[in-house]
Coordinates of C-alpha atoms and ligand atoms in Angstrom, one line a residue:
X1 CA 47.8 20.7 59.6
X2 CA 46.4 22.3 56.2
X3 CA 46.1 19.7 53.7
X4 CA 48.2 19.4 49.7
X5 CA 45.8 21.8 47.8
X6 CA 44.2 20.4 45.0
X7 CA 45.6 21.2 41.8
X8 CA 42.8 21.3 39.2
X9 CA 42.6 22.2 35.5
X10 CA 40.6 24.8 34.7
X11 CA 39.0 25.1 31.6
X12 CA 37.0 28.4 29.9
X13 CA 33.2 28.0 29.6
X14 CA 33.6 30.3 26.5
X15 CA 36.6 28.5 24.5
X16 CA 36.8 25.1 26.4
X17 CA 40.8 25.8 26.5
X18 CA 42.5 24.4 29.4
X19 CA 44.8 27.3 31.4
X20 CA 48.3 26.5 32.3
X21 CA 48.6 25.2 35.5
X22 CA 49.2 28.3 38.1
X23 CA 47.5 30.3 35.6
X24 CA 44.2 32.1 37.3
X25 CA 41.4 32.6 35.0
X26 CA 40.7 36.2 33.0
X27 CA 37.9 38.6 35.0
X28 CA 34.2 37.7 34.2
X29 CA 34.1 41.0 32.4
X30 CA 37.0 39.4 30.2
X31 CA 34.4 36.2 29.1
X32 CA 32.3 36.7 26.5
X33 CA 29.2 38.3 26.8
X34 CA 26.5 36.1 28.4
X35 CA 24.5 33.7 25.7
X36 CA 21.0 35.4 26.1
X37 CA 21.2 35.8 23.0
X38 CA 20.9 32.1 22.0
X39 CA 17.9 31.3 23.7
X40 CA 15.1 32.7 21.3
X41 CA 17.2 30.9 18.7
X42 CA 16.9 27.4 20.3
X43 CA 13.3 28.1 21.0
X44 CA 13.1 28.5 17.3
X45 CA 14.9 25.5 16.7
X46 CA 12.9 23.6 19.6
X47 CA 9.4 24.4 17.8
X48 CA 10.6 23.4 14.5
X49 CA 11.6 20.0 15.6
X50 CA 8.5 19.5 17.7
X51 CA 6.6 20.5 14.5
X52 CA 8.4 18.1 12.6
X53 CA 7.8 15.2 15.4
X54 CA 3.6 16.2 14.7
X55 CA 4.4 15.2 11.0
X56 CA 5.9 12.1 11.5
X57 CA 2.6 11.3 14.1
X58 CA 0.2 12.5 11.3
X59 CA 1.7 10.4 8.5
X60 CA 1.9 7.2 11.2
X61 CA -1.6 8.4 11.5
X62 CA -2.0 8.0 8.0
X63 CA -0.8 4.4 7.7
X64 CA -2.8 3.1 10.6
X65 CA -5.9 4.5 8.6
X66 CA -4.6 2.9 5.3
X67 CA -4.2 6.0 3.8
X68 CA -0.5 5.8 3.5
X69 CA 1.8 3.2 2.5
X70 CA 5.0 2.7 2.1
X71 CA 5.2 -0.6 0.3
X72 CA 9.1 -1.8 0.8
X73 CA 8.6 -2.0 4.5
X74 CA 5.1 -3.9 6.3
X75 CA 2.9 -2.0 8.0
X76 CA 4.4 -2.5 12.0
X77 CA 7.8 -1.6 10.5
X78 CA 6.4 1.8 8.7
X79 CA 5.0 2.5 12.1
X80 CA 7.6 1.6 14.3
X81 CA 10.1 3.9 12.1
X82 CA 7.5 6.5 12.1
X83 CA 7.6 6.6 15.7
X84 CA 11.4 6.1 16.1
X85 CA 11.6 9.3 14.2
X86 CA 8.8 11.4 15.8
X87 CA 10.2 10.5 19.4
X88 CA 13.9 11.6 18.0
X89 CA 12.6 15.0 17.0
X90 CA 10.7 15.5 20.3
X91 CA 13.7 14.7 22.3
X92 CA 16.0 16.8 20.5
X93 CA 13.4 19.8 20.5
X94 CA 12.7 19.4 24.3
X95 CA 16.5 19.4 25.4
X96 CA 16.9 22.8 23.1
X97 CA 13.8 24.1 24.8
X98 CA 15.3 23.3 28.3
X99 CA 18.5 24.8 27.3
X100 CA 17.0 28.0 26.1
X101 CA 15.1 27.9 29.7
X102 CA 18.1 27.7 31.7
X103 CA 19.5 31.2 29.4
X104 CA 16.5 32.9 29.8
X105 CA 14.2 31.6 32.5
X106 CA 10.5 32.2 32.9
X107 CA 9.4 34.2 35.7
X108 CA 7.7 31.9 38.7
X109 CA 5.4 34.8 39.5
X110 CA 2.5 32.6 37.6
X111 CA 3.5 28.9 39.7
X112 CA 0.8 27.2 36.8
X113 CA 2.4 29.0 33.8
X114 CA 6.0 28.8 35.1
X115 CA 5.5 24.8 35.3
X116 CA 3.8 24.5 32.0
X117 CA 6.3 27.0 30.1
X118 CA 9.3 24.9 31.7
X119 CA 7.6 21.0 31.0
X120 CA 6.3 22.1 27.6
X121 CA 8.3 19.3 26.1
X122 CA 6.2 17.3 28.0
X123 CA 3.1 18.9 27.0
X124 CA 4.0 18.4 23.1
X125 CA 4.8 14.2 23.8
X126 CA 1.2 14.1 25.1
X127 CA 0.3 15.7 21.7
X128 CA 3.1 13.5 19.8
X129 CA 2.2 10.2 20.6
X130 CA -1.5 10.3 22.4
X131 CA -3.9 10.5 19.6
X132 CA -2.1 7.6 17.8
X133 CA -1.9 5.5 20.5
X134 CA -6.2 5.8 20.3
X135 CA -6.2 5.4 17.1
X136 CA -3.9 1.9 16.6
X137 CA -5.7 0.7 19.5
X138 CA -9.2 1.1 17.9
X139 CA -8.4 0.7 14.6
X140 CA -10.2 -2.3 12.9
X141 CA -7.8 -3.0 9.6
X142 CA -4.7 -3.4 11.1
X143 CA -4.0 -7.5 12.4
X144 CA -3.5 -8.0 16.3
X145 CA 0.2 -8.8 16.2
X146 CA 0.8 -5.0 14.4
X147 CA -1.4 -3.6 16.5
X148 CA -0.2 -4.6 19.9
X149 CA 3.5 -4.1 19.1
X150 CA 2.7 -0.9 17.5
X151 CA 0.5 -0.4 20.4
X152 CA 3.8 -1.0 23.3
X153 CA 6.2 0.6 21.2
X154 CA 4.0 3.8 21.3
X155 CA 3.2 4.0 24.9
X156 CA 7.1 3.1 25.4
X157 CA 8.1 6.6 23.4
X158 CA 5.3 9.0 25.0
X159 CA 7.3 7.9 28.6
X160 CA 10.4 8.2 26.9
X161 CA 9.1 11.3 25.3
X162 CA 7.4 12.5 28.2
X163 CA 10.6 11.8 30.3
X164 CA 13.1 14.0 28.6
X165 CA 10.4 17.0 28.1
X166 CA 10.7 17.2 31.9
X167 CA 12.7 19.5 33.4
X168 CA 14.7 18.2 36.3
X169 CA 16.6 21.0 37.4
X170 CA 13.9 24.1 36.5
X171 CA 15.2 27.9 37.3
X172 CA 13.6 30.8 37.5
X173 CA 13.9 34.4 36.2
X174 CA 13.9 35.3 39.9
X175 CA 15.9 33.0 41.1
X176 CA 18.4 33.8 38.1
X177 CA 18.6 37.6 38.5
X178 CA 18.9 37.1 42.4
X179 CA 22.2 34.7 41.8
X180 CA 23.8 37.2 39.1
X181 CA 23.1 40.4 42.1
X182 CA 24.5 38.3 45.0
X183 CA 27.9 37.0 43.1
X184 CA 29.9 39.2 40.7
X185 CA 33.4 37.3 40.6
X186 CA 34.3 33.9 38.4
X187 CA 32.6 30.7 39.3
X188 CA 33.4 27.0 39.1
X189 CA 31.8 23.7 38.1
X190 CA 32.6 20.3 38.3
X191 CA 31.5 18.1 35.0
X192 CA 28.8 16.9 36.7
X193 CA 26.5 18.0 39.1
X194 CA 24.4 20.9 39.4
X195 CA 26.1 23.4 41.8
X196 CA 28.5 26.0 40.9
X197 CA 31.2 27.7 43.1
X198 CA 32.7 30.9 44.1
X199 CA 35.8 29.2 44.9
X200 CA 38.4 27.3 43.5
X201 CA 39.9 25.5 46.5
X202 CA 36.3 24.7 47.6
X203 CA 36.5 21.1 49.5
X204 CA 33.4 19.9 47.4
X205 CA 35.5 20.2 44.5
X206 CA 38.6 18.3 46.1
X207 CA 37.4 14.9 43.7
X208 CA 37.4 17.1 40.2
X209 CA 40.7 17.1 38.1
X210 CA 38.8 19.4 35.5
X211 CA 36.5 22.8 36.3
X212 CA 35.0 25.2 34.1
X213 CA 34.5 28.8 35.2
X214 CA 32.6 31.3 33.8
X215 CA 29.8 33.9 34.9
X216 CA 26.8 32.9 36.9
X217 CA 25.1 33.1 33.9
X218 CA 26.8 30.8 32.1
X219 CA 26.7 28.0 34.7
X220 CA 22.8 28.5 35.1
X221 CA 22.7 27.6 31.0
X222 CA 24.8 24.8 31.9
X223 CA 22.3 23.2 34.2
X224 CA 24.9 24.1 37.6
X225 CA 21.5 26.1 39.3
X226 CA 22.3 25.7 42.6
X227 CA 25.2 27.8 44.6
X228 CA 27.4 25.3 46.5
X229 CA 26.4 26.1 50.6
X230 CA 29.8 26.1 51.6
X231 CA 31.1 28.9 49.1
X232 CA 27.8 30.6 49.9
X233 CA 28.9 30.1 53.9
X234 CA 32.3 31.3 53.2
X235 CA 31.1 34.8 51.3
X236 CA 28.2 35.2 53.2
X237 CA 25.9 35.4 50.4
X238 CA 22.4 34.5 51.5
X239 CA 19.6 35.3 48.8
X240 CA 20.5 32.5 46.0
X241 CA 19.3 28.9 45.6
X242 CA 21.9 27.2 47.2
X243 CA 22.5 23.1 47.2
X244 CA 21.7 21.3 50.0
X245 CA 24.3 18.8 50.5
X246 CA 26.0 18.2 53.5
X247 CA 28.8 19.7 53.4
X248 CA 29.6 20.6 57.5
X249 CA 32.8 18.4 57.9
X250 CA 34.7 20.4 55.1
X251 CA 37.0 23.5 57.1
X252 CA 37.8 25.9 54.8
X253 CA 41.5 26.1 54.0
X254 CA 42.1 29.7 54.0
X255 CA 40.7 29.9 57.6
X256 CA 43.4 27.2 59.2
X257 CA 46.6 28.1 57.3
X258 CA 48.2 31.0 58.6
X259 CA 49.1 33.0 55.5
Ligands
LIG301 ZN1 31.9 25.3 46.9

């Protein structure tokens, strides 16, 4: 007894067009060219805005030490907008940084560098926010009731900070190149998640009305890492990073229906 298939609508990683329904996706060599080429850019991006978060800690800096003031706003508020906008141009920065990770991963040879090249977002919050946490907390002008909100809503953005400079979901070069050797054809993702198929009428993808394919490479930069372990089962690919859910009550369609 073979099951209704699952109609789903797939959508192009490169144009995010819908196909007709019964319409098969073009080739991966018929999808753009893979975006290496974005990932130095977004590193250049990345930099800029974690530059430009330094700024906003130097001239919150500068008020704490009464060297700067902007008078229409009191001194907690100056601060607390300071802040607000350094932690805005961390985040931002750290998310392209990750992005630009996930087109053109670091090697893992180096474990130490390969961790600090990935969580360098959280590297530059330390810098961001640390020294001006010290400094409100030992500085002498400000009153207690600036200090110690100025103090909280500090600490809050370094974890916030800190947070989204980690990356969750890191990949390597290795682990990159090793995916794109092992699987040539189209693959599939779900819109959420971080595993990528080989197959369409794969029963971990039974619950998604809406897939995008593309090449391995493209998934990667869209934070789908890991191979799904029953498409990997099915093609007998062994080699890639592969999810680990359990997936052992799903039987393939293709191996019950008699063609
Ligand atoms: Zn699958």
């Amino acid at each position: 007894m073979a099951g209704k298939k699952k109609e789903h609508t797939l959508v192009s990683a490169d144009t995010g067009q819908a196909l007709q329904s019964g319409q098969k996706p073009p080739k991966p060599q018929m999808v753009a060219a893979p975006p290496v080429g974005n990932a130095t850019s977004l590193r250049i991006g990345a930099v800029v805005l974690w530059v430009l978060a330094i700024v906003f800690e130097v001239l919150a800096l500068l008020v704490v030490l009464g060297k700067l003031n902007f008078k229409f706003l009191p001194t907690m508020w100056q601060l607390i907008l300071l802040i607000v906008l350094d932690l805005v141009c961390l985040i931002i920065g750290s998310q392209l940084w990750k992005k630009a990770n996930h087109i053109k991963p670091a090697s893992e040879k180096n474990p130490v560098k390969f961790w600090l090249w990935n969580n360098l977002g959280m590297i530059v919050a330390v810098v961001a926010f640390v020294p001006l946490i010290i400094l409100i907390l030992t500085s002498k002008d400000m009153d207690k009731k600036t200090k110690t909100i100025a103090a909280i809503v500090a600490v809050i953005a370094l974890l916030i900070g800190g947070a989204s400079g980690y990356d969750y979901n890191p990949v390597s070069q290795e682990q990159q190149q090793a995916a794109i050797e092992a699987i040539e054809g189209t693959v599939y993702w779900a819109p959420f998640g971080k595993v990528y198929h080989t197959h369409e009428d794969c029963g971990a993808l039974n619950q998604s009305d809406k897939l995008t394919y593309g090449t391995v490479e493209q998934a990667i930069a869209a934070n789908r890492t890991r191979l799904c372990s029953f498409c990997a089962k099915r093609d007998e690919i062994s080699g890639v990073v592969t999810d680990d859910v359990d997936v052992k009550d799903y039987i393939p369609e293709s191996t019950d229906a008699p063609q």
